[in-house]
Short mmCIF file of C-alpha atoms in Angstrom, two decimals:
data_model
loop_
_atom_site.label_atom_id
_atom_site.label_comp_id
_atom_site.label_asym_id
_atom_site.label_seq_id
_atom_site.Cartn_x
_atom_site.Cartn_y
_atom_site.Cartn_z
CA UNK A 77 0.00 0.00 0.00
CA UNK A 78 1.38 3.38 -1.01
CA UNK A 79 1.11 6.40 1.16
CA UNK A 80 -0.01 9.84 0.04
CA UNK A 81 3.58 11.00 0.20
CA UNK A 82 4.72 8.32 -2.27
CA UNK A 83 2.06 9.17 -4.86
CA UNK A 84 2.83 12.90 -4.55
CA UNK A 85 6.51 12.16 -5.12
CA UNK A 86 5.68 10.02 -8.16
CA UNK A 87 3.48 12.77 -9.64
CA UNK A 88 6.11 15.47 -9.15
CA UNK A 89 8.86 13.18 -10.42
CA UNK A 90 6.96 12.45 -13.64
CA UNK A 91 6.10 16.16 -14.04
CA UNK A 92 9.73 17.20 -13.66
CA UNK A 93 10.76 14.39 -15.98
CA UNK A 94 8.48 15.86 -18.62
CA UNK A 95 9.79 19.37 -18.01
CA UNK A 96 13.39 18.29 -18.55
CA UNK A 97 12.57 16.34 -21.72
CA UNK A 98 13.24 19.21 -24.10
CA UNK A 99 15.96 19.19 -26.71
CA UNK A 100 19.30 20.64 -25.76
CA UNK A 101 20.99 22.74 -28.39
CA UNK A 102 24.74 22.60 -28.48
CA UNK A 103 26.11 26.11 -28.18
CA UNK A 104 29.01 26.48 -30.57
CA UNK A 105 32.02 28.59 -29.91
CA UNK A 106 33.55 30.72 -32.67
CA UNK A 107 35.98 28.08 -33.93
CA UNK A 108 33.21 25.48 -34.37
CA UNK A 109 31.02 28.04 -36.14
CA UNK A 110 33.96 28.98 -38.41
CA UNK A 111 34.60 25.32 -39.28
CA UNK A 112 30.91 24.69 -40.02
CA UNK A 113 30.64 27.79 -42.21
CA UNK A 114 33.77 26.79 -44.14
CA UNK A 115 32.46 23.27 -44.65
CA UNK A 116 29.13 24.57 -45.91
CA UNK A 117 30.86 26.97 -48.29
CA UNK A 118 33.00 24.10 -49.62
CA UNK A 119 29.82 22.14 -50.36
CA UNK A 120 28.28 25.13 -52.17
CA UNK A 121 31.40 25.93 -54.24
CA UNK A 122 30.77 23.48 -57.14
CA UNK A 123 27.19 24.70 -57.51
CA UNK A 124 28.31 28.33 -57.60
CA UNK A 125 31.07 27.53 -60.11
CA UNK A 126 28.61 25.81 -62.47
CA UNK A 127 26.15 28.67 -62.16
CA UNK A 128 28.81 31.29 -62.93
CA UNK A 129 30.05 29.24 -65.91
CA UNK A 130 26.53 29.00 -67.34
CA UNK A 131 25.83 32.71 -66.82
CA UNK A 132 29.14 33.78 -68.39
CA UNK A 133 28.59 31.40 -71.32
CA UNK A 134 25.15 32.89 -71.96
CA UNK A 135 26.62 36.41 -71.73
CA UNK A 136 29.39 35.50 -74.21
CA UNK A 137 26.92 33.97 -76.69
CA UNK A 138 24.66 37.01 -76.39
CA UNK A 139 27.61 39.35 -76.98
CA UNK A 140 28.74 37.39 -80.04
CA UNK A 141 25.19 37.38 -81.42
CA UNK A 142 24.93 41.14 -80.85
CA UNK A 143 28.26 41.81 -82.59
CA UNK A 144 27.24 39.55 -85.50
CA UNK A 145 23.90 41.37 -85.76
CA UNK A 146 25.68 44.77 -85.85
CA UNK A 147 28.01 43.73 -88.66
CA UNK A 148 25.31 42.03 -90.76
CA UNK A 149 22.73 44.83 -90.63
CA UNK A 150 24.91 47.48 -92.26
#
């Protein structure tokens, strides 16, 4: 047979167990943040390089087409 004190303890223990069941976020110091940012930028680099190549290629083709149009319309 449980006493009133035991059931009160069990209720408060389960309530505090629920309160402390939140996710803990790891607080990063500056060096960890720097390493993470560098790693993310290394992952993005190939995508940025391809995008710049495509944009510059389109600009070069457009410039050549414009120059060709200028010389052929005279």
